mmCIF file of C-alpha atoms in Angstrom:
data_model
loop_
_atom_site.group_PDB
_atom_site.id
_atom_site.type_symbol
_atom_site.label_atom_id
_atom_site.label_comp_id
_atom_site.label_asym_id
_atom_site.label_seq_id
_atom_site.Cartn_x
_atom_site.Cartn_y
_atom_site.Cartn_z
ATOM 1 C CA MET A 1 0.978 -58.378 -43.709
ATOM 2 C CA LYS A 2 2.902 -55.840 -45.802
ATOM 3 C CA PRO A 3 4.344 -52.897 -43.849
ATOM 4 C CA THR A 4 3.468 -49.373 -45.005
ATOM 5 C CA ALA A 5 6.135 -46.762 -45.659
ATOM 6 C CA VAL A 6 5.000 -44.878 -42.557
ATOM 7 C CA ARG A 7 5.214 -48.021 -40.444
ATOM 8 C CA LEU A 8 8.697 -48.856 -41.744
ATOM 9 C CA ALA A 9 9.863 -45.339 -40.949
ATOM 10 C CA ALA A 10 8.444 -45.634 -37.436
ATOM 11 C CA ILE A 11 10.235 -48.938 -36.867
ATOM 12 C CA ALA A 12 13.513 -47.499 -38.150
ATOM 13 C CA ILE A 13 13.204 -44.534 -35.779
ATOM 14 C CA ALA A 14 12.377 -46.872 -32.889
ATOM 15 C CA THR A 15 15.368 -49.062 -33.599
ATOM 16 C CA PHE A 16 17.849 -46.226 -33.368
ATOM 17 C CA ALA A 17 16.083 -43.986 -30.864
ATOM 18 C CA PRO A 18 17.953 -42.983 -27.673
ATOM 19 C CA ILE A 19 17.935 -45.796 -25.151
ATOM 20 C CA ALA A 20 16.031 -43.808 -22.503
ATOM 21 C CA THR A 21 12.672 -43.892 -24.312
ATOM 22 C CA THR A 22 10.797 -46.820 -22.823
ATOM 23 C CA ALA A 23 9.343 -46.961 -19.328
ATOM 24 C CA GLN A 24 8.467 -50.611 -18.838
ATOM 25 C CA SER A 25 10.494 -53.740 -19.281
ATOM 26 C CA ARG A 26 8.878 -56.584 -21.177
ATOM 27 C CA LEU A 27 9.778 -60.266 -21.395
ATOM 28 C CA LEU A 28 9.277 -61.765 -24.861
ATOM 29 C CA VAL A 29 8.719 -65.483 -25.437
ATOM 30 C CA VAL A 30 8.083 -67.475 -28.618
ATOM 31 C CA SER A 31 6.525 -70.922 -28.453
ATOM 32 C CA GLN A 32 7.143 -73.313 -31.310
ATOM 33 C CA ARG A 33 4.223 -75.727 -31.344
ATOM 34 C CA ASP A 34 1.416 -73.201 -31.192
ATOM 35 C CA GLN A 35 3.446 -70.680 -33.228
ATOM 36 C CA THR A 36 2.810 -67.749 -30.931
ATOM 37 C CA PHE A 37 4.579 -64.588 -29.791
ATOM 38 C CA HIS A 38 4.022 -63.683 -26.125
ATOM 39 C CA VAL A 39 4.687 -60.491 -24.153
ATOM 40 C CA TYR A 40 4.998 -60.728 -20.339
ATOM 41 C CA ASP A 41 5.421 -58.410 -17.406
ATOM 42 C CA PRO A 42 8.760 -59.685 -16.033
ATOM 43 C CA GLU A 43 7.860 -58.761 -12.443
ATOM 44 C CA THR A 44 4.679 -60.824 -12.221
ATOM 45 C CA LEU A 45 5.062 -63.108 -15.276
ATOM 46 C CA THR A 46 1.572 -62.015 -16.277
ATOM 47 C CA GLU A 47 0.951 -62.161 -20.015
ATOM 48 C CA VAL A 48 0.046 -58.701 -21.314
ATOM 49 C CA ALA A 49 -0.300 -59.509 -25.036
ATOM 50 C CA SER A 50 0.144 -62.325 -27.521
ATOM 51 C CA ALA A 51 -0.301 -63.046 -31.224
ATOM 52 C CA LYS A 52 -0.258 -65.887 -33.694
ATOM 53 C CA GLU A 53 2.681 -65.862 -36.096
ATOM 54 C CA ASP A 54 1.986 -65.582 -39.826
ATOM 55 C CA GLY A 55 4.220 -68.394 -41.051
ATOM 56 C CA GLY A 56 1.590 -71.057 -41.611
ATOM 57 C CA ALA A 57 3.473 -74.250 -40.768
ATOM 58 C CA ASP A 58 6.674 -72.302 -40.041
ATOM 59 C CA ALA A 59 7.318 -71.497 -36.381
ATOM 60 C CA GLY A 60 9.508 -68.915 -34.707
ATOM 61 C CA HIS A 61 12.187 -70.306 -32.402
ATOM 62 C CA GLU A 62 13.982 -67.123 -31.306
ATOM 63 C CA VAL A 63 13.193 -63.443 -30.728
ATOM 64 C CA ILE A 64 14.973 -60.114 -30.276
ATOM 65 C CA ALA A 65 13.873 -56.514 -29.643
ATOM 66 C CA THR A 66 15.056 -53.041 -30.564
ATOM 67 C CA VAL A 67 16.981 -51.166 -27.877
ATOM 68 C CA ASP A 68 13.982 -48.986 -27.066
ATOM 69 C CA GLY A 69 11.847 -52.057 -26.390
ATOM 70 C CA LYS A 70 9.177 -51.126 -28.929
ATOM 71 C CA THR A 71 9.695 -53.589 -31.779
ATOM 72 C CA ALA A 72 10.396 -57.342 -31.867
ATOM 73 C CA PHE A 73 11.822 -59.523 -34.636
ATOM 74 C CA VAL A 74 10.907 -63.225 -34.851
ATOM 75 C CA PRO A 75 12.643 -65.323 -37.560
ATOM 76 C CA LEU A 76 10.220 -68.032 -38.724
ATOM 77 C CA TYR A 77 12.386 -71.144 -38.939
ATOM 78 C CA GLY A 78 10.166 -73.935 -40.281
ATOM 79 C CA ASN A 79 8.113 -76.830 -38.963
ATOM 80 C CA SER A 80 10.886 -79.165 -37.836
ATOM 81 C CA GLY A 81 14.026 -79.331 -35.733
ATOM 82 C CA VAL A 82 17.535 -78.522 -36.884
ATOM 83 C CA GLY A 83 18.814 -80.962 -39.495
ATOM 84 C CA LYS A 84 15.432 -82.670 -39.830
ATOM 85 C CA PRO A 85 13.198 -82.795 -42.928
ATOM 86 C CA GLY A 86 10.540 -80.114 -43.033
ATOM 87 C CA THR A 87 9.663 -76.685 -44.334
ATOM 88 C CA ASP A 88 12.210 -73.896 -44.745
ATOM 89 C CA GLY A 89 11.124 -70.540 -43.354
ATOM 90 C CA ASP A 90 11.698 -67.550 -45.626
ATOM 91 C CA HIS A 91 11.048 -64.423 -43.549
ATOM 92 C CA ILE A 92 11.276 -62.583 -40.249
ATOM 93 C CA GLN A 93 8.019 -61.357 -38.731
ATOM 94 C CA VAL A 94 8.062 -57.949 -37.022
ATOM 95 C CA PHE A 95 5.804 -57.182 -34.036
ATOM 96 C CA ASP A 96 4.816 -54.105 -32.053
ATOM 97 C CA ILE A 97 5.657 -55.130 -28.486
ATOM 98 C CA ALA A 98 3.025 -52.992 -26.726
ATOM 99 C CA THR A 99 0.170 -54.684 -28.578
ATOM 100 C CA ALA A 100 1.824 -57.852 -29.978
ATOM 101 C CA LYS A 101 0.378 -56.843 -33.339
ATOM 102 C CA PRO A 102 2.336 -57.803 -36.496
ATOM 103 C CA VAL A 103 3.644 -54.693 -38.237
ATOM 104 C CA GLY A 104 5.909 -55.959 -41.017
ATOM 105 C CA THR A 105 7.975 -58.624 -42.710
ATOM 106 C CA ILE A 106 11.634 -58.985 -43.677
ATOM 107 C CA ALA A 107 11.820 -61.375 -46.618
ATOM 108 C CA PHE A 108 14.624 -63.678 -47.711
ATOM 109 C CA PRO A 109 14.878 -64.578 -51.413
ATOM 110 C CA HIS A 110 14.097 -68.240 -50.681
ATOM 111 C CA GLY A 111 13.656 -70.668 -47.779
ATOM 112 C CA VAL A 112 16.715 -70.356 -45.503
ATOM 113 C CA ARG A 113 15.509 -71.512 -42.048
ATOM 114 C CA PRO A 114 16.334 -68.218 -40.302
ATOM 115 C CA HIS A 115 16.954 -68.850 -36.631
ATOM 116 C CA LYS A 116 19.025 -66.864 -34.124
ATOM 117 C CA PRO A 117 19.006 -63.034 -34.317
ATOM 118 C CA ILE A 118 21.559 -60.869 -32.506
ATOM 119 C CA TRP A 119 22.447 -57.174 -32.708
ATOM 120 C CA ASP A 120 25.773 -55.956 -34.013
ATOM 121 C CA THR A 121 25.783 -52.824 -31.890
ATOM 122 C CA HIS A 122 28.835 -51.488 -33.727
ATOM 123 C CA THR A 123 26.977 -51.216 -37.035
ATOM 124 C CA GLY A 124 23.324 -51.286 -36.003
ATOM 125 C CA MET A 125 22.785 -54.345 -38.165
ATOM 126 C CA LEU A 126 20.788 -57.425 -37.218
ATOM 127 C CA LEU A 127 22.717 -60.684 -37.700
ATOM 128 C CA VAL A 128 20.550 -63.766 -38.277
ATOM 129 C CA THR A 129 21.580 -67.372 -38.863
ATOM 130 C CA THR A 130 20.336 -68.677 -42.226
ATOM 131 C CA GLU A 131 21.055 -72.391 -42.065
ATOM 132 C CA ILE A 132 20.112 -73.537 -45.557
ATOM 133 C CA ASP A 133 22.566 -71.081 -47.105
ATOM 134 C CA LYS A 134 25.295 -71.895 -44.541
ATOM 135 C CA THR A 135 25.479 -68.208 -43.722
ATOM 136 C CA VAL A 136 24.714 -65.525 -41.214
ATOM 137 C CA SER A 137 22.608 -62.897 -42.968
ATOM 138 C CA VAL A 138 23.140 -59.182 -42.352
ATOM 139 C CA VAL A 139 19.819 -57.323 -42.091
ATOM 140 C CA ASP A 140 19.433 -53.541 -42.159
ATOM 141 C CA PRO A 141 16.550 -52.716 -39.774
ATOM 142 C CA ARG A 142 16.119 -49.287 -41.397
ATOM 143 C CA SER A 143 15.334 -50.627 -44.866
ATOM 144 C CA MET A 144 14.032 -53.994 -43.592
ATOM 145 C CA LYS A 145 16.203 -55.725 -46.174
ATOM 146 C CA VAL A 146 18.956 -58.336 -46.242
ATOM 147 C CA VAL A 147 22.094 -56.395 -47.219
ATOM 148 C CA GLY A 148 24.813 -59.028 -46.973
ATOM 149 C CA SER A 149 25.949 -62.361 -45.597
ATOM 150 C CA ILE A 150 28.842 -63.997 -43.782
ATOM 151 C CA PRO A 151 29.685 -67.629 -44.681
ATOM 152 C CA THR A 152 29.861 -70.063 -41.764
ATOM 153 C CA GLY A 153 31.670 -72.806 -43.679
ATOM 154 C CA ALA A 154 29.322 -75.415 -42.199
ATOM 155 C CA LYS A 155 25.748 -76.649 -42.303
ATOM 156 C CA GLN A 156 23.298 -76.320 -39.410
ATOM 157 C CA SER A 157 24.800 -73.085 -38.081
ATOM 158 C CA HIS A 158 22.043 -72.695 -35.513
ATOM 159 C CA MET A 159 23.080 -70.164 -32.869
ATOM 160 C CA ILE A 160 25.628 -67.324 -32.869
ATOM 161 C CA THR A 161 27.469 -65.052 -30.470
ATOM 162 C CA LEU A 162 29.421 -61.866 -31.213
ATOM 163 C CA LEU A 163 32.457 -60.750 -29.217
ATOM 164 C CA PRO A 164 32.154 -57.327 -27.515
ATOM 165 C CA ASP A 165 34.510 -55.615 -29.974
ATOM 166 C CA GLY A 166 32.280 -56.681 -32.868
ATOM 167 C CA LYS A 167 35.115 -58.270 -34.823
ATOM 168 C CA LYS A 168 34.599 -62.000 -34.437
ATOM 169 C CA LEU A 169 31.395 -64.009 -34.673
ATOM 170 C CA TYR A 170 31.021 -67.653 -33.605
ATOM 171 C CA SER A 171 28.337 -70.152 -34.644
ATOM 172 C CA ALA A 172 27.390 -73.498 -33.109
ATOM 173 C CA ASN A 173 27.001 -75.962 -36.004
ATOM 174 C CA VAL A 174 24.739 -78.644 -34.578
ATOM 175 C CA GLY A 175 25.062 -81.762 -36.756
ATOM 176 C CA PRO A 176 28.680 -81.255 -37.752
ATOM 177 C CA GLY A 177 29.507 -80.759 -34.077
ATOM 178 C CA THR A 178 31.741 -77.772 -34.748
ATOM 179 C CA VAL A 179 32.031 -74.071 -33.996
ATOM 180 C CA SER A 180 32.709 -71.655 -36.861
ATOM 181 C CA VAL A 181 34.747 -68.481 -36.450
ATOM 182 C CA MET A 182 33.956 -65.508 -38.700
ATOM 183 C CA ASP A 183 35.429 -62.077 -39.392
ATOM 184 C CA VAL A 184 32.457 -59.692 -39.191
ATOM 185 C CA PRO A 185 33.938 -56.485 -40.709
ATOM 186 C CA GLY A 186 35.447 -58.536 -43.560
ATOM 187 C CA ARG A 187 32.373 -60.804 -43.781
ATOM 188 C CA LYS A 188 34.685 -63.795 -44.077
ATOM 189 C CA PHE A 189 34.786 -67.335 -42.744
ATOM 190 C CA LEU A 190 37.989 -67.972 -40.772
ATOM 191 C CA LYS A 191 37.949 -71.530 -39.430
ATOM 192 C CA THR A 192 35.971 -74.319 -37.763
ATOM 193 C CA ILE A 193 36.764 -75.756 -34.345
ATOM 194 C CA PRO A 194 35.847 -79.453 -33.876
ATOM 195 C CA ILE A 195 33.829 -80.039 -30.682
ATOM 196 C CA SER A 196 32.170 -83.484 -30.982
ATOM 197 C CA SER A 197 29.671 -85.167 -33.287
ATOM 198 C CA ASN A 198 26.932 -82.823 -32.051
ATOM 199 C CA THR A 199 26.899 -79.471 -30.282
ATOM 200 C CA GLN A 200 24.257 -76.966 -29.166
ATOM 201 C CA ARG A 201 23.995 -73.255 -28.599
ATOM 202 C CA ILE A 202 26.723 -70.770 -27.855
ATOM 203 C CA SER A 203 27.584 -67.675 -25.808
ATOM 204 C CA ASN A 204 30.642 -65.699 -24.751
ATOM 205 C CA SER A 205 32.008 -64.261 -21.531
ATOM 206 C CA ASN A 206 31.360 -60.556 -20.958
ATOM 207 C CA ASP A 207 35.037 -59.725 -21.475
ATOM 208 C CA GLY A 208 35.183 -61.673 -24.750
ATOM 209 C CA LYS A 209 37.959 -64.014 -23.595
ATOM 210 C CA TRP A 210 35.890 -67.190 -23.771
ATOM 211 C CA VAL A 211 33.220 -68.760 -25.944
ATOM 212 C CA PHE A 212 31.039 -71.541 -24.502
ATOM 213 C CA THR A 213 29.191 -74.340 -26.273
ATOM 214 C CA ALA A 214 27.578 -77.561 -25.036
ATOM 215 C CA ASP A 215 28.745 -80.977 -26.236
ATOM 216 C CA GLN A 216 25.620 -83.060 -26.877
ATOM 217 C CA THR A 217 27.395 -86.416 -26.646
ATOM 218 C CA THR A 218 28.699 -86.064 -23.088
ATOM 219 C CA PRO A 219 27.885 -83.870 -20.057
ATOM 220 C CA GLU A 220 30.581 -81.300 -20.734
ATOM 221 C CA LEU A 221 30.705 -77.600 -21.445
ATOM 222 C CA VAL A 222 33.387 -76.700 -23.976
ATOM 223 C CA VAL A 223 35.389 -73.495 -23.401
ATOM 224 C CA ILE A 224 37.087 -71.858 -26.401
ATOM 225 C CA ASP A 225 39.964 -69.375 -26.010
ATOM 226 C CA THR A 226 39.108 -66.511 -28.388
ATOM 227 C CA LYS A 227 42.758 -65.445 -28.768
ATOM 228 C CA THR A 228 43.795 -68.768 -30.268
ATOM 229 C CA ASP A 229 40.356 -70.087 -31.280
ATOM 230 C CA THR A 230 41.176 -73.460 -29.766
ATOM 231 C CA ILE A 231 39.537 -75.476 -26.984
ATOM 232 C CA ALA A 232 40.956 -74.356 -23.637
ATOM 233 C CA LYS A 233 38.930 -76.542 -21.272
ATOM 234 C CA ARG A 234 36.038 -78.970 -20.898
ATOM 235 C CA ILE A 235 33.931 -78.454 -17.782
ATOM 236 C CA LYS A 236 32.106 -81.455 -16.301
ATOM 237 C CA LEU A 237 28.358 -80.883 -15.873
ATOM 238 C CA PRO A 238 25.690 -82.775 -13.877
ATOM 239 C CA GLY A 239 23.922 -83.494 -17.180
ATOM 240 C CA VAL A 240 24.223 -82.749 -20.883
ATOM 241 C CA GLY A 241 24.267 -78.979 -21.308
ATOM 242 C CA TYR A 242 22.244 -76.895 -23.734
ATOM 243 C CA GLY A 243 21.926 -73.092 -23.514
ATOM 244 C CA THR A 244 24.237 -70.731 -21.622
ATOM 245 C CA ALA A 245 24.213 -67.143 -20.367
ATOM 246 C CA PRO A 246 26.763 -65.193 -18.307
ATOM 247 C CA THR A 247 25.666 -63.164 -15.303
ATOM 248 C CA VAL A 248 25.984 -59.381 -15.557
ATOM 249 C CA ASP A 249 28.932 -59.255 -13.137
ATOM 250 C CA GLY A 250 30.805 -61.724 -15.353
ATOM 251 C CA LYS A 251 31.547 -64.068 -12.474
ATOM 252 C CA SER A 252 29.202 -66.933 -13.357
ATOM 253 C CA LEU A 253 27.744 -68.786 -16.300
ATOM 254 C CA LEU A 254 24.247 -70.286 -16.213
ATOM 255 C CA VAL A 255 24.030 -73.601 -18.090
ATOM 256 C CA THR A 256 20.680 -75.164 -18.921
ATOM 257 C CA MET A 257 20.452 -78.955 -19.045
ATOM 258 C CA ASP A 258 17.559 -80.237 -21.149
ATOM 259 C CA GLY A 259 17.432 -83.615 -19.375
ATOM 260 C CA GLN A 260 17.800 -82.320 -15.819
ATOM 261 C CA PRO A 261 15.428 -80.434 -13.459
ATOM 262 C CA ALA A 262 18.139 -77.860 -12.815
ATOM 263 C CA ILE A 263 20.381 -75.135 -14.203
ATOM 264 C CA ALA A 264 24.087 -75.497 -13.430
ATOM 265 C CA VAL A 265 26.063 -72.468 -12.234
ATOM 266 C CA VAL A 266 29.699 -72.368 -13.379
ATOM 267 C CA ASP A 267 32.238 -70.173 -11.586
ATOM 268 C CA LEU A 268 34.201 -68.487 -14.404
ATOM 269 C CA LYS A 269 37.326 -68.109 -12.281
ATOM 270 C CA SER A 270 37.668 -71.750 -11.262
ATOM 271 C CA MET A 271 35.843 -73.019 -14.383
ATOM 272 C CA GLU A 272 33.863 -75.488 -12.278
ATOM 273 C CA VAL A 273 30.204 -76.043 -11.416
ATOM 274 C CA VAL A 274 29.687 -74.547 -7.954
ATOM 275 C CA LYS A 275 25.910 -74.790 -7.484
ATOM 276 C CA SER A 276 22.657 -75.610 -9.218
ATOM 277 C CA VAL A 277 19.209 -74.056 -9.407
ATOM 278 C CA GLU A 278 16.175 -76.348 -9.088
ATOM 279 C CA THR A 279 13.837 -75.792 -12.042
ATOM 280 C CA PRO A 280 11.209 -77.645 -14.059
ATOM 281 C CA LYS A 281 12.789 -80.332 -16.240
ATOM 282 C CA GLY A 282 13.703 -79.502 -19.813
ATOM 283 C CA ILE A 283 14.993 -75.930 -19.538
ATOM 284 C CA ASN A 284 16.460 -74.966 -22.919
ATOM 285 C CA GLU A 285 17.051 -71.232 -22.902
ATOM 286 C CA VAL A 286 17.962 -68.671 -20.247
ATOM 287 C CA VAL A 287 18.438 -64.888 -20.267
ATOM 288 C CA VAL A 288 19.700 -62.549 -17.551
ATOM 289 C CA SER A 289 18.076 -59.201 -16.717
ATOM 290 C CA PRO A 290 20.195 -56.105 -17.470
ATOM 291 C CA ASP A 291 20.320 -55.219 -13.764
ATOM 292 C CA GLY A 292 21.757 -58.653 -12.977
ATOM 293 C CA LYS A 293 19.114 -59.480 -10.370
ATOM 294 C CA PHE A 294 17.099 -62.115 -12.198
ATOM 295 C CA ALA A 295 17.279 -64.784 -14.867
ATOM 296 C CA TYR A 296 14.366 -66.048 -16.951
ATOM 297 C CA ALA A 297 14.164 -69.491 -18.511
ATOM 298 C CA THR A 298 11.799 -71.611 -20.601
ATOM 299 C CA SER A 299 11.079 -75.326 -20.319
ATOM 300 C CA ALA A 300 10.097 -76.781 -23.682
ATOM 301 C CA LYS A 301 9.292 -80.125 -22.050
ATOM 302 C CA THR A 302 6.816 -78.779 -19.486
ATOM 303 C CA ASP A 303 5.649 -75.512 -21.155
ATOM 304 C CA HIS A 304 6.820 -73.450 -18.188
ATOM 305 C CA LEU A 305 8.364 -70.001 -17.865
ATOM 306 C CA VAL A 306 10.325 -69.260 -14.685
ATOM 307 C CA ARG A 307 12.004 -66.336 -12.981
ATOM 308 C CA ILE A 308 15.145 -67.007 -10.926
ATOM 309 C CA ASP A 309 16.454 -64.740 -8.179
ATOM 310 C CA LEU A 310 20.218 -64.558 -8.801
ATOM 311 C CA GLY A 311 20.826 -63.459 -5.217
ATOM 312 C CA THR A 312 19.470 -66.725 -3.824
ATOM 313 C CA PHE A 313 19.631 -68.872 -6.985
ATOM 314 C CA LYS A 314 16.043 -69.960 -6.452
ATOM 315 C CA VAL A 315 12.977 -69.930 -8.703
ATOM 316 C CA THR A 316 10.605 -67.220 -7.426
ATOM 317 C CA LYS A 317 7.982 -67.303 -10.200
ATOM 318 C CA ASP A 318 6.776 -70.255 -12.289
ATOM 319 C CA VAL A 319 3.920 -70.007 -14.829
ATOM 320 C CA THR A 320 2.677 -71.998 -17.797
ATOM 321 C CA THR A 321 3.118 -70.461 -21.229
ATOM 322 C CA GLY A 322 2.649 -71.546 -24.864
ATOM 323 C CA LYS A 323 3.383 -75.004 -26.222
ATOM 324 C CA PHE A 324 7.116 -75.751 -26.441
ATOM 325 C CA PRO A 325 8.381 -72.301 -25.369
ATOM 326 C CA ASP A 326 11.888 -71.554 -26.544
ATOM 327 C CA GLY A 327 13.349 -68.148 -27.441
ATOM 328 C CA LEU A 328 13.442 -65.338 -24.869
ATOM 329 C CA TRP A 329 14.331 -61.657 -24.862
ATOM 330 C CA LEU A 330 14.113 -59.108 -22.058
ATOM 331 C CA THR A 331 13.832 -55.415 -22.834
ATOM 332 C CA ALA A 332 15.516 -53.023 -20.404
ATOM 333 C CA GLU A 333 13.538 -50.721 -18.134
ATOM 334 C CA LYS A 334 14.582 -47.127 -18.591
#
């Protein structure tokens, strides 16, 4: 659907509205194999709205919302996995979160397999991986247009993380098994860091000192020192790692393990696994609530969505969701 001028203006206002404008938090989930966008109440894990994506064969893998929690962006990646033959998605679908209704489209000039979106809070721009072009695209949410790009220097740049000062961006390059380092203000590629023959997903510590990525060839988490952009440590895991997310207090890192029925908890002072959380098998992605009390995770293998109490490190809610659920985003309650 084509957005109207009024609708675009409304989305632009929502994106940059004061943070204290939304009353309810919402948990957003995209599921790949039925190509759906879901909106949940994070307290009860009750679905409050859902919609089919408009990409035909192309499915959304990741999702992000505006700071006021009103609008969601879902890049439509394609119909295959990273590095595999298939279609190349060419747009981002925009949804109204309250109703899950599609309200607009952000188009790329050709198929780019757009994947992971993150906010650059220093500029208000949306950064989105665009794998086919070996870039991270810079999207202006006001105009709903692509306004620039940052080269990653590698293929299959799948996931990204931005340091708190907004200066350096890191991408996990799956098939090459490397991490790229980029200068965001200069929109320049700086270097690649070899990890292994295959790596997955990426995050950083809250203080920006460390970047974390999961080696897919051995059960190790790789820790990168962001001052030197070199590998500082490899942390042994109970299984091959996948996605990661730091807790709000900065003391721990949650590490999903696709082949294990558990999430590992790494102490960021000792840089060791100190406990694990029993979960359904096949957890890929995890997010932490802004208040630091809960984490939410999706199992692509079992089609489950879970809520984890970070005080007890136990699953307190477990529901079924769409087929092959992946990307998650939690809006903040104001």
